[in-house]
Each structure stands twice: as structure tokens, then as C-alpha cells.
GROMACS .gro file of C-alpha atoms in nm:
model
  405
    1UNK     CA    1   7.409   4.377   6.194
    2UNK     CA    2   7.793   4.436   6.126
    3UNK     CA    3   7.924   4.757   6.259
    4UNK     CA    4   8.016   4.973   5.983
    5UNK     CA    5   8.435   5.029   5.908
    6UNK     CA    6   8.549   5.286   6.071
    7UNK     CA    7   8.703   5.594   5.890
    8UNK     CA    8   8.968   5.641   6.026
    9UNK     CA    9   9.107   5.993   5.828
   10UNK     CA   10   8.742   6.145   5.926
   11UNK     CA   11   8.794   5.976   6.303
   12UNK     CA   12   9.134   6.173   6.311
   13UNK     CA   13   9.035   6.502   6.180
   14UNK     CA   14   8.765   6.459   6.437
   15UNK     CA   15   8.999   6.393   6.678
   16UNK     CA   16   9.269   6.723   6.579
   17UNK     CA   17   8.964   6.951   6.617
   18UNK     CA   18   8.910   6.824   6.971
   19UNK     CA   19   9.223   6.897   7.087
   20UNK     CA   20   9.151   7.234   6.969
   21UNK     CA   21   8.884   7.282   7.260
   22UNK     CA   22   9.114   7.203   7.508
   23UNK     CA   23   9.436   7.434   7.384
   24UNK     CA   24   9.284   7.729   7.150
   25UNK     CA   25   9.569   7.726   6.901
   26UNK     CA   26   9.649   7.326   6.865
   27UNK     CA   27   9.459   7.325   6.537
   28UNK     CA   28   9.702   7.529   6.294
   29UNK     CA   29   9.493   7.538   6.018
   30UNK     CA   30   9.117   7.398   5.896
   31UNK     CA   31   9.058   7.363   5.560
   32UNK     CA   32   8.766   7.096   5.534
   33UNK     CA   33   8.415   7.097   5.582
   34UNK     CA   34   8.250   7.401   5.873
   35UNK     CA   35   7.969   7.149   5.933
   36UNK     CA   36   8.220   6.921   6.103
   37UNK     CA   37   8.405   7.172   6.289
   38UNK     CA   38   8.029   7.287   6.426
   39UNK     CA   39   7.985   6.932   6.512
   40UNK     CA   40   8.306   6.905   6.702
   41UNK     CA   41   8.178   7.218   6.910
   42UNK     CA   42   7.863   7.099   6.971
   43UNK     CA   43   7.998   6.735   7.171
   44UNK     CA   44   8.046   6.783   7.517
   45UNK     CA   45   8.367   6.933   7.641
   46UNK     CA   46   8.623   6.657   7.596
   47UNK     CA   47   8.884   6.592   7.846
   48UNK     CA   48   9.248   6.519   7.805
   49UNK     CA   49   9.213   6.147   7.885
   50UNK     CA   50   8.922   6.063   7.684
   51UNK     CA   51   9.204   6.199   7.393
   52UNK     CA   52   9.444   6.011   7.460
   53UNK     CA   53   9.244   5.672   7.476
   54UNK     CA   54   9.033   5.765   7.102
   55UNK     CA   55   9.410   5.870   6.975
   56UNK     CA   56   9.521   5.501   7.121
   57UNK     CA   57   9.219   5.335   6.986
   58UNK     CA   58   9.295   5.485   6.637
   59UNK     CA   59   9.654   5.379   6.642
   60UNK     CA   60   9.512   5.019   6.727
   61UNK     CA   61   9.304   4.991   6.404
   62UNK     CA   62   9.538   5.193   6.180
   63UNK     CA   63   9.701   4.826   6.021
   64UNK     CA   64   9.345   4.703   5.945
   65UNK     CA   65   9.233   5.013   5.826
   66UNK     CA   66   9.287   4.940   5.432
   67UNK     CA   67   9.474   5.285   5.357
   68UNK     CA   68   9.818   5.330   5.117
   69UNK     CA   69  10.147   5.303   5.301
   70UNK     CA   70  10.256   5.627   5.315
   71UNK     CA   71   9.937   5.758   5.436
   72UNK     CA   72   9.942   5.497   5.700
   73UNK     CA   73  10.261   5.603   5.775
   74UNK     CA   74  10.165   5.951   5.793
   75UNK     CA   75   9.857   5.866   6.059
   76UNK     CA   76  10.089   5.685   6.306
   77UNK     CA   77  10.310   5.962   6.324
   78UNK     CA   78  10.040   6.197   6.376
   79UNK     CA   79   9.814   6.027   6.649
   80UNK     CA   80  10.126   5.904   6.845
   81UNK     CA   81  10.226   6.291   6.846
   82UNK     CA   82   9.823   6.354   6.964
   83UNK     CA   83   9.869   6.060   7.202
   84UNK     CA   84  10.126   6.251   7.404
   85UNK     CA   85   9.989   6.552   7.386
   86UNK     CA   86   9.688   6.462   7.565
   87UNK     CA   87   9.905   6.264   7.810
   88UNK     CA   88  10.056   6.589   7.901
   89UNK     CA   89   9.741   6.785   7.904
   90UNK     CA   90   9.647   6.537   8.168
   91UNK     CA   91   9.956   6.588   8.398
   92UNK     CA   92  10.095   6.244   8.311
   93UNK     CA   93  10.494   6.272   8.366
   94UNK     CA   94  10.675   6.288   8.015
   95UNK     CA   95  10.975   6.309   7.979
   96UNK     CA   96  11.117   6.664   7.757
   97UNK     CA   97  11.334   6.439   7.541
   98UNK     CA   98  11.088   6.186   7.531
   99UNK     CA   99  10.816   6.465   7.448
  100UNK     CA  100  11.008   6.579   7.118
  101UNK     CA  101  11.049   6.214   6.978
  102UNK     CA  102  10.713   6.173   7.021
  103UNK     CA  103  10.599   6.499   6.865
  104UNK     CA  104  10.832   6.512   6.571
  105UNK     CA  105  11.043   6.156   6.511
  106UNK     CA  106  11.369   6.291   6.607
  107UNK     CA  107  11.588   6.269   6.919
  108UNK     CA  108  11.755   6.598   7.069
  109UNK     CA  109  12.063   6.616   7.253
  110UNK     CA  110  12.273   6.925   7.347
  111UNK     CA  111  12.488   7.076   7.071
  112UNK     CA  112  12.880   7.091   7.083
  113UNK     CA  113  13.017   7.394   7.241
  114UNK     CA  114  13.299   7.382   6.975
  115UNK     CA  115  13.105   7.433   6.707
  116UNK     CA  116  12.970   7.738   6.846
  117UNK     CA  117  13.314   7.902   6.953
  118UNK     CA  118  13.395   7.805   6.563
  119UNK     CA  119  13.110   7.999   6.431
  120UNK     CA  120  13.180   8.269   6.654
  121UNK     CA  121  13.590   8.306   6.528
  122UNK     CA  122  13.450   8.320   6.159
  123UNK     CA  123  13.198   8.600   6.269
  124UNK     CA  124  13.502   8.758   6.434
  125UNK     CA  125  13.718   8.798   6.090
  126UNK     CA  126  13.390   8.874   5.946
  127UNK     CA  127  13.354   9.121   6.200
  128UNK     CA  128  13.662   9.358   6.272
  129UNK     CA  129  13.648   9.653   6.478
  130UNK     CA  130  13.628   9.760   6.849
  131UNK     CA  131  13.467   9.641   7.153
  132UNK     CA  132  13.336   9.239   7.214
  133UNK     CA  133  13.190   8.988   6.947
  134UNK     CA  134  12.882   8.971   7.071
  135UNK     CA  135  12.931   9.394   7.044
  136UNK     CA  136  12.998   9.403   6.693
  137UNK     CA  137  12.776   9.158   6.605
  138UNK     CA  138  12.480   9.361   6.758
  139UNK     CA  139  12.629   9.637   6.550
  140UNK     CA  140  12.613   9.510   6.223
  141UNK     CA  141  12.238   9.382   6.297
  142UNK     CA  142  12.116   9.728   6.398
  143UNK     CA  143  12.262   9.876   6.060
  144UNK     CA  144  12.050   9.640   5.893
  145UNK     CA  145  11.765   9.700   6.098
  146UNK     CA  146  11.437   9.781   5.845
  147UNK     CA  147  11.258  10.098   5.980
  148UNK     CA  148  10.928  10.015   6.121
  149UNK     CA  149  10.792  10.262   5.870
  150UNK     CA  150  10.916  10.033   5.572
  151UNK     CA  151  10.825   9.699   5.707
  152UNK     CA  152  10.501   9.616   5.493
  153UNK     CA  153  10.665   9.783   5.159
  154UNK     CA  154  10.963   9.576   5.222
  155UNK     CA  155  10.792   9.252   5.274
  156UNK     CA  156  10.521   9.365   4.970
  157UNK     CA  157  10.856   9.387   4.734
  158UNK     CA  158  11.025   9.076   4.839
  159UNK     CA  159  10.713   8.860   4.842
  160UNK     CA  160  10.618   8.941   4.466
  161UNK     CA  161  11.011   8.842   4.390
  162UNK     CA  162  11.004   8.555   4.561
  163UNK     CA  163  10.632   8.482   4.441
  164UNK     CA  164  10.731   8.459   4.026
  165UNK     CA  165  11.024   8.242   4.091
  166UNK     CA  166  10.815   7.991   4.297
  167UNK     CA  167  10.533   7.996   4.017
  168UNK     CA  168  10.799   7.967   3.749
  169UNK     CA  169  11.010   7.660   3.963
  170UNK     CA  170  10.706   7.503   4.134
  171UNK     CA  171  10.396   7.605   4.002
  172UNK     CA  172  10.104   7.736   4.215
  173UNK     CA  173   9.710   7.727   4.144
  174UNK     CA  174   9.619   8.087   3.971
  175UNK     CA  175   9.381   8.194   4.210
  176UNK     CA  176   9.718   8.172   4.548
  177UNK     CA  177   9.737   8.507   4.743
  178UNK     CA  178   9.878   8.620   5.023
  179UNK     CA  179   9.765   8.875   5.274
  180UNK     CA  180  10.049   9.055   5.512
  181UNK     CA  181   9.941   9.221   5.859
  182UNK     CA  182  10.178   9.384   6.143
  183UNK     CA  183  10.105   9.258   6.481
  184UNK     CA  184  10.264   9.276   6.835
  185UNK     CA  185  10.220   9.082   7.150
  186UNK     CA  186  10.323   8.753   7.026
  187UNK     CA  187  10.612   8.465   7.072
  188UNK     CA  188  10.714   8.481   6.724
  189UNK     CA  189  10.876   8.662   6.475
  190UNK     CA  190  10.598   8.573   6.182
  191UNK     CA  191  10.306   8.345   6.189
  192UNK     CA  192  10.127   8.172   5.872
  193UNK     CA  193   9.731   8.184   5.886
  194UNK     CA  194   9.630   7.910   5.609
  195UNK     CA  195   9.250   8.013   5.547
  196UNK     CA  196   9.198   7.750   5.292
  197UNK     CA  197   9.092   7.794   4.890
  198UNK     CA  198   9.461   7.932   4.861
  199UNK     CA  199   9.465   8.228   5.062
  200UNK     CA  200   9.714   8.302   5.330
  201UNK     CA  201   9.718   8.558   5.609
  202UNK     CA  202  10.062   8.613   5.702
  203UNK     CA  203  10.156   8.808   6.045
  204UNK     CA  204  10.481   8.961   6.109
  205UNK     CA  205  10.552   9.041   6.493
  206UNK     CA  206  10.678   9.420   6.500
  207UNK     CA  207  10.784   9.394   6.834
  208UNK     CA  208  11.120   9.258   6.713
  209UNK     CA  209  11.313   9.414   6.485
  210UNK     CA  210  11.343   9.295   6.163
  211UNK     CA  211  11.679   9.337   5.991
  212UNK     CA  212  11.681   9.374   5.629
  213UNK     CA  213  11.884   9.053   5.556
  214UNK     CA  214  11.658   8.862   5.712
  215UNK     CA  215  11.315   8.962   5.560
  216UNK     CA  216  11.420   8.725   5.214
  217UNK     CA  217  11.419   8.465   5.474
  218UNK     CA  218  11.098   8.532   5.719
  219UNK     CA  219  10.935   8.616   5.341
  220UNK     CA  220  11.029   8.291   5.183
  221UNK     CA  221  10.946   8.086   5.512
  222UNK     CA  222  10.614   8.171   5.537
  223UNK     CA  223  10.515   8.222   5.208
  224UNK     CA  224  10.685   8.137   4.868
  225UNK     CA  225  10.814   7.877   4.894
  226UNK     CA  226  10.727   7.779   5.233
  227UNK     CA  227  10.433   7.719   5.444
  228UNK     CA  228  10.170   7.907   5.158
  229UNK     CA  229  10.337   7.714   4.907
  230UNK     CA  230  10.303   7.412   5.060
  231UNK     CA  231   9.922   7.437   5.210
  232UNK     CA  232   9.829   7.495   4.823
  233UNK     CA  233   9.980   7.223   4.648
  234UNK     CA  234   9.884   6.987   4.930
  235UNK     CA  235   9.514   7.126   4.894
  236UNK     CA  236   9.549   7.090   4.558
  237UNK     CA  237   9.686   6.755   4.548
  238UNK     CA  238   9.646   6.571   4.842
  239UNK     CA  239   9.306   6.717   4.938
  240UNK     CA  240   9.108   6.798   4.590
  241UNK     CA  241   9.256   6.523   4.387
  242UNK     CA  242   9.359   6.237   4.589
  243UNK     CA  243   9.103   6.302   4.840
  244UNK     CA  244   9.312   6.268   5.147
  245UNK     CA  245   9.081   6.459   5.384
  246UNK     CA  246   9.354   6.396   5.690
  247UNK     CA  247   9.587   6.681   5.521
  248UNK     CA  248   9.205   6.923   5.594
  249UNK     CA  249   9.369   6.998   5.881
  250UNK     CA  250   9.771   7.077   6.029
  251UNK     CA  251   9.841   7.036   6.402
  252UNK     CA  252  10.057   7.159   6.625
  253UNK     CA  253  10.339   6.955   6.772
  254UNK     CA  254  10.307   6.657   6.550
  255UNK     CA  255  10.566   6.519   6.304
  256UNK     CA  256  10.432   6.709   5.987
  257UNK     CA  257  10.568   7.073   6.196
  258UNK     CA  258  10.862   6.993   6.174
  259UNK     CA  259  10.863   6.870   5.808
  260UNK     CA  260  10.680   7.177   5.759
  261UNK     CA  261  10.949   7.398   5.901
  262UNK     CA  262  11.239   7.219   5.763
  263UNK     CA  263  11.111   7.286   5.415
  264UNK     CA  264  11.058   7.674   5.505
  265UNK     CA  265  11.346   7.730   5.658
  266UNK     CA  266  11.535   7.569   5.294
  267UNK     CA  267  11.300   7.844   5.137
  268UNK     CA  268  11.530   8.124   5.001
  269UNK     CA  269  11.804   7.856   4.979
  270UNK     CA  270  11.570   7.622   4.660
  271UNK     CA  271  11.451   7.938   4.566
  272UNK     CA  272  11.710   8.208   4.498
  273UNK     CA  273  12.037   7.956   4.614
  274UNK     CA  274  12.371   8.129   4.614
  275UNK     CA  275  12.353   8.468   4.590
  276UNK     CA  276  12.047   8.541   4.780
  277UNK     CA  277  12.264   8.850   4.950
  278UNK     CA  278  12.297   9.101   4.655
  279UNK     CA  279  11.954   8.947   4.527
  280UNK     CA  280  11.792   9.099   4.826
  281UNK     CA  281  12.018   9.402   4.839
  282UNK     CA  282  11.925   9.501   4.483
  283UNK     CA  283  11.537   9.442   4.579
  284UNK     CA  284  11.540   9.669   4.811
  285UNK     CA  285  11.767   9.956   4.694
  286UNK     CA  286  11.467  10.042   4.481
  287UNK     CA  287  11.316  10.106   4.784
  288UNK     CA  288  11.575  10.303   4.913
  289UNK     CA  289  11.664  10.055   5.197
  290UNK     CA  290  12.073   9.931   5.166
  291UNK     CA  291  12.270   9.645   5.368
  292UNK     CA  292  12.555   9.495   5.259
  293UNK     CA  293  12.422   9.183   5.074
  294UNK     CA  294  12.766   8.956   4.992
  295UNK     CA  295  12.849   9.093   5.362
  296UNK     CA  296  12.472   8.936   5.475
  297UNK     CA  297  12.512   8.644   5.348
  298UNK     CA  298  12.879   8.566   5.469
  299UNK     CA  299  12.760   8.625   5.791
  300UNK     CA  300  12.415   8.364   5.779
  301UNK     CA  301  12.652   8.119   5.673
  302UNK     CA  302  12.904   8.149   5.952
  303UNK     CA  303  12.644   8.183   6.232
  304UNK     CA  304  12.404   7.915   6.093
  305UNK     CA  305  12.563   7.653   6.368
  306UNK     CA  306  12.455   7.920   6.641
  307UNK     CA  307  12.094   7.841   6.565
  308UNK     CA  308  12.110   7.524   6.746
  309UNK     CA  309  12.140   7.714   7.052
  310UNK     CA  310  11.787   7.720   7.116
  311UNK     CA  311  11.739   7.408   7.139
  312UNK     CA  312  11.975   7.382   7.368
  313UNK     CA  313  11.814   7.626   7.558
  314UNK     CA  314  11.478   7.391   7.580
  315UNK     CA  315  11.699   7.120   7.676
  316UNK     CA  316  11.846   7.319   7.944
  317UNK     CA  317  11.528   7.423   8.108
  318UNK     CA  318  11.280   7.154   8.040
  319UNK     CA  319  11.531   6.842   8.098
  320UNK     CA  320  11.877   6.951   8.246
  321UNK     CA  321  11.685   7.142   8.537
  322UNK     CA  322  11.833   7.517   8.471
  323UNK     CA  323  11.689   7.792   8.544
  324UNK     CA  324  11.542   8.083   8.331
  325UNK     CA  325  11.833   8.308   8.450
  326UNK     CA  326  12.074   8.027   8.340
  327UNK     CA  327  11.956   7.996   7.985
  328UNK     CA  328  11.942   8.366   7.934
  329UNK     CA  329  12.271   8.389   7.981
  330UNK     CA  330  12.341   8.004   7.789
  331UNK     CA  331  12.156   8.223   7.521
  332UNK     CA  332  12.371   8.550   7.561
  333UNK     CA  333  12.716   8.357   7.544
  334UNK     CA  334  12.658   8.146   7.260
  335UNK     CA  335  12.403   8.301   7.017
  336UNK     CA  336  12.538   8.632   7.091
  337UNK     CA  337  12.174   8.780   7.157
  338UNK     CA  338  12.101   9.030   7.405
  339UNK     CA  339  11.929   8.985   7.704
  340UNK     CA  340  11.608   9.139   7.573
  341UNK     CA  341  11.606   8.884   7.253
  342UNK     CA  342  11.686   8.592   7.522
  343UNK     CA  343  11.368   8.681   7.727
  344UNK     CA  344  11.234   8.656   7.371
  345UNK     CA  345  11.369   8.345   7.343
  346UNK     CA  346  11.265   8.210   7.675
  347UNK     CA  347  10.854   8.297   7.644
  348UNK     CA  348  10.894   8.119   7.287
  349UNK     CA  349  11.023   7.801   7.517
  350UNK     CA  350  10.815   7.806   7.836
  351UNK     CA  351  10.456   7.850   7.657
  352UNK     CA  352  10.285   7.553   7.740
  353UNK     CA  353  10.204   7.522   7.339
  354UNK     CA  354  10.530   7.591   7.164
  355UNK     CA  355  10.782   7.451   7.444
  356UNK     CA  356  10.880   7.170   7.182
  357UNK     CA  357  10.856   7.341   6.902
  358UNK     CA  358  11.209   7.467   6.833
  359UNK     CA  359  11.344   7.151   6.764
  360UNK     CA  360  11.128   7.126   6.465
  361UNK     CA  361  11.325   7.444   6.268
  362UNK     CA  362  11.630   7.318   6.458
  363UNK     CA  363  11.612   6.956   6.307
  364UNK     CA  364  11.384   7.001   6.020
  365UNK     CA  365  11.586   7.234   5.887
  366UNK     CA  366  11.922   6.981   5.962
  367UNK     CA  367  11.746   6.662   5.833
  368UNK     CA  368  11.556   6.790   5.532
  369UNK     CA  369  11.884   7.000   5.420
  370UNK     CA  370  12.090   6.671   5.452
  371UNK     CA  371  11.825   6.476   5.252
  372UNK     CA  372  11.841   6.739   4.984
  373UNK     CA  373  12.228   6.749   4.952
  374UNK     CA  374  12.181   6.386   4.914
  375UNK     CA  375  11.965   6.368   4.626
  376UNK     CA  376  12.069   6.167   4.334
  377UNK     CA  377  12.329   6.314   4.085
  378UNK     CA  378  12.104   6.388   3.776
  379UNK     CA  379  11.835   6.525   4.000
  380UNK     CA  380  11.762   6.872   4.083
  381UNK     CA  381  11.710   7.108   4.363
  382UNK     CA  382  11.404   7.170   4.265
  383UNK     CA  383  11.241   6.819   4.201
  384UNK     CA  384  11.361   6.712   4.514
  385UNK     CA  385  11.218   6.990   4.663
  386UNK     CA  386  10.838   6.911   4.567
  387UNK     CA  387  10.869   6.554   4.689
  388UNK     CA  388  10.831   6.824   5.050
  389UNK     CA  389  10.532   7.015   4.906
  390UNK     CA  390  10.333   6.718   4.787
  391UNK     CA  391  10.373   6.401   4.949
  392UNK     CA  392  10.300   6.321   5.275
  393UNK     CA  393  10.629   6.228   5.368
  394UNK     CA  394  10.730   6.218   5.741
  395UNK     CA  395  11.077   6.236   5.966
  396UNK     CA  396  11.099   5.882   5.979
  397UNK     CA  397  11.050   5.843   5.605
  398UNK     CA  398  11.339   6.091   5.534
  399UNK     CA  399  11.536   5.959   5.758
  400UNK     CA  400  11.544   5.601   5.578
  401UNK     CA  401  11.570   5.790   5.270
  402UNK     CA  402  11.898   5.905   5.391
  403UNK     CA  403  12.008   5.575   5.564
  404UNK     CA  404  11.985   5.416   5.234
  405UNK     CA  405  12.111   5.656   4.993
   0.00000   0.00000   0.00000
């Protein structure tokens, strides 16, 4: 008797929920069916190499597996990023730089000191006053600090903003809603928890502080029209109508992160555009909470080169050989953070989960931002924008998007 054809989609969500046994957090979101998750649970404990040799064997029938281009496409970039994952799960030597291409399609190298020292004479006319830079610069990010106390209302205001321009621009299923929590004692500054059937659960890390300026941003990024907005539609559409059960389930360190964070970090950019500052500022006056919005967003612009200093930071410890001590103050010189946000910084880039994962808001957000300033003429932000929230496109794809524009 012939064997049957293999599925491969089913084979790979199989395959993501694995690696979920062996690093509690790899699996970013589930969506698709609990009786295969209970399945997964059930096999015996996998181990790192046995993963890496199904991811292989999957990449070896991908070609003869029958599926559409792009969704091929999609697959390869996906179990090559699996394939190396469970090569370093199993202590195999892998190169950092190597690590990122295979992850998430790009190649990192170390930014250009210039551009920094640029950034940091346009923050310094932005700036005036006493004492250093880096002085004044904390300054003007503790008066925009948001009390504790106003956190949630803050984020509550901005989200339903943000939320009836994204339904009017890009359109989102009826029955979408978001959830907001406060938590502490984590790497990040806000976290997205897709629960599938258009609900989000959306953390925000109080153990930072979170400047009012910035909330439009952290708002927009996880939510409208970000990573919420984006589960949806592709649930919607990918899932429910073209019945692409690989996009059931979103992994870490794989190339679709760092689409996935390119296209939140554009979020208040497609959404509100130019203007964003006194947008915000006028959102939350009426909850009695002022910054300076024109000021606010002068500022972003001049010190959006700085935020390729984390990833210089990763390259610095993980492939240069310097030391934690080293890239705090890397960190402190050129990003102009304090110590306390560089040791911040630093757990962010020595977890053994998210060590890689800066360079996907560091390049997503630099090759997804170039493909949309290169859109044709009579096109518009926004229907360039849902090509990112509905197709399955990938780094590689965008980048020959751009190469032959």
C-alpha cells in the first residue's frame, strides 16, 4: 500500500508545538485545534535533536509538497528558523550572526557611530539647558513620565482612538477586543497574548516607566494596528477562509517576528502619520495628563537612529566577545539610557529566548519602512500596509520587492 502524502502545514504546526515542551514560551500564540495541542503533550518528551532532524526532513519534502508559492515560501523560512533553534538547544556551535539570518532573513552588522553622534547634536538643539545630553535628555523623559496611577486609563483612552481609525482604515471582524493588564517581573516593556477568536490580552510591564509620548506607540504596537490587528485579519483570512492552518500558530525567533514587529513598530506612523504628537497630547489632556506633543515628536524623530543601538549591543556581547559591563556602558554612551535601563537592556539580550530578538524591531522596522516608502506612486499608505496584515509575506520576499522596485 502507498504511504499516504504527508501534510506538511499539520507536520509543522506539530512540529512548533514541540518546541514548546522544550522552551515554555517558543510557541507565541495557538489558535487551532486543543485536541492537537493535547496530542503534542501526550508524545514522549522530545529532544532537541530529534527537532532538528523532523524540521530537516520537512524542509526536504517542502518542493514536492504541492502547496502555493508564497506559502511554500513562507514554510522554508519558518522550519530553517526551527532548524537552528533546535541546533542550539542541542549545544551545536552557531554562530550569533549566523543565528539571526537564520531566524529572521536578514544579516546584522554594527551600526555607524556617526550616525549616532548625529542624532545626538539634533537632540542637543532640541534640548537646551544645563548639565550633559544624556542629562537633559533624562530630563525631558521624566516630565513625560505617566503616573503609575494613570497607566491603565491612559492606555484605555488611547487604545479606543487608535481602535476607530484602524476599523475605519483597515477593517476588523466586529466581535475584536482587547484586554489590558499591568504586570512586573518581565524583559519587556509590553507583551501581546493572542488567545484566538479575536481576543487579545495585552500586558504592559510597570516596572519601567512609561512616558506619555510613548504610550501612542507601545498602544499602537501591540494592538491597533499592530500585533491584534494583524492576528485577526490573518485568522480571518488566512486561517478561516483560505484554510492555511500553518498561520494556527506564531513562533518565536522565526522570520514571521520580525515581519511581525516591523509592521508594529510602523503602527502609529500608517495610523495617525504626521502629527501623532499633538494627536496624543490632546488625548490625553482630557485626562488631565500634558507633554509637549510637537516637542515629542521632534524628539522620536531625531533619536530614531539611536534605536539601533541595541542591536549593537547583541552584537557586542554575543559575537564581538564584550562583556556585560562593556555594553552597559556601549548602551549609556550612545542611547543615552541610564545604567538601570541598560541592565534592562542587557536581561532583554542574554535570555536564552529573546537573545536574537532585537534585531527583528531593529530591522523589521528598517526593511518594512523602506518597502513602504517605496510603494508605487498612486498607491497608498494604507493599501500597502495590509499587504503586512494579510499575506504571508516574508523578509526575503520584501526584500526582492525592494530590489526590484
Amino acid at each position: 500500500m502507498a504511504a499516504l502524502p504527508l501534510d506538511l502545514p499539520l507536520e509543522y504546526v506539530r512540529l512548533g508545538l514541540r518546541f514548546d515542551r522544550l522552551e515554555s514560551g517558543f510557541v507565541d500564540a495557538y489558535t487551532g485545534d486543543p485536541r492537537l495541542r493535547a496530542q503534542v503533550a501526550d508524545e514522549p518528551a522530545p529532544t532537541p535533536s530529534a527537532l532538528r532532524d523532523q524540521a530537516r526532513t520537512l524542509l526536504g519534502e517542502l518542493d514536492a509538497a504541492g502547496l502555493a508559492a508564497d506559502r511554500t515560501e513562507y514554510l522554508r523560512g519558518q522550519l530553517t528558523g526551527l532548524e537552528c533553534s533546535a541546533r542550539k538547544m542541542s549545544g551545536e556551535p552557531v554562530g550569533f550572526v549566523d543565528e539571526v539570518a537564520a531566524y529572521f532573513q536578514v544579516d546584522v552588522v554594527l551600526g555607524d557611530p556617526a550616525r549616532y553622534a548625529a542624532a545626538h547634536a539634533e537632540l542637543d538643539a532640541l534640548l537646551p539647558g544645563d548639565g550633559t545630553l544624556a542629562e537633559r535628555y533624562a530630563a525631558h523623559r521624566t516630565r513625560e513620565e505617566c503616573p503609575p496611577a494613570r497607566l491603565e486609563s491612559a492606555v484605555h483612552a488611547l487604545s479606543s482612538a487608535l481602535r476607530d481609525r484602524v476599523r475605519g482604515q483597515y477593517g476588523l471582524p466586529e466581535v475584536e477586543t482587547v484586554q489590558y493588564e499591568v504586570v512586573t517581573d518581565k524583559p519587556w516593556s509590553g507583551f501581546n497574548y493572542y488567545e484566538g477568536d479575536y481576543r487579545s490580552r495585552v500586558a504592559i510591564n510597570a516596572d519601567l516607566p512609561h512616558r506619555l509620548s510613548q504610550l501612542p506607540h507601545l498602544v499602537a504596537h501591540e494592538s491597533y494596528p499592530g500585533h491584534h490587528t494583524e492576528h485577526c485579519r490573518k485568522e480571518r483570512g488566512l486561517v478561516e477562509r483560505a484554510d492555511r492552518m500553518e498561520h494556527t500558530v506564531f513562533l518565536v525567533n522565526t522570520p514571521e517576528c520580525l515581519m511581525a514587529e516591523g509592521l508594529a513598530d510602523l503602527g502609529v506612523q500608517v495610523s495617525i502619520g504626521d502629527g501623532w504628537g499633538p494627536w496624543a497630547e490632546e488625548i490625553l489632556a482630557d485626562l488631565g495628563l500634558r507633554f509637549d506633543g510637537h516637542l515629542a515628536e521632534r524628539v522620536a524623530a531625531a533619536a530614531a537612529p539611536l534605536n539601533r543601538v541595541r542591536q549593537d549591543a547583541a552584537v557586542l556581547l554575543h559575537d564581538r566577545g564584550a562583556d556585560a559591563h562593556e555594553v552597559s556602558a556601549y548602551l549609556q554612551r550612545w542611547s543615552l539610557v541610564s545604567a538601570e535601563r541598560a541592565a534592562q537592556q542587557i536581561r532583554f539580550l542574554t535570555h536564552p529566548l529573546w537573545r536574537a530578538y532585537t534585531s527583528t524591531y531593529v530591522e523589521g522596522f528598517d526593511l518594512l519602512s523602506r518597502w513602504l516608502a517605496a510603494r508605487p506612486a498612486e498607491q497608498s499608505v494604507a493599501d500597502r500596509f495590509v499587504r503586512l496584515l494579510d499575506e504571508p509575506l516574508t523578509p526575503r520576499a520584501v526584500a526582492a520587492e525592494l530590489r526590484a522596485a
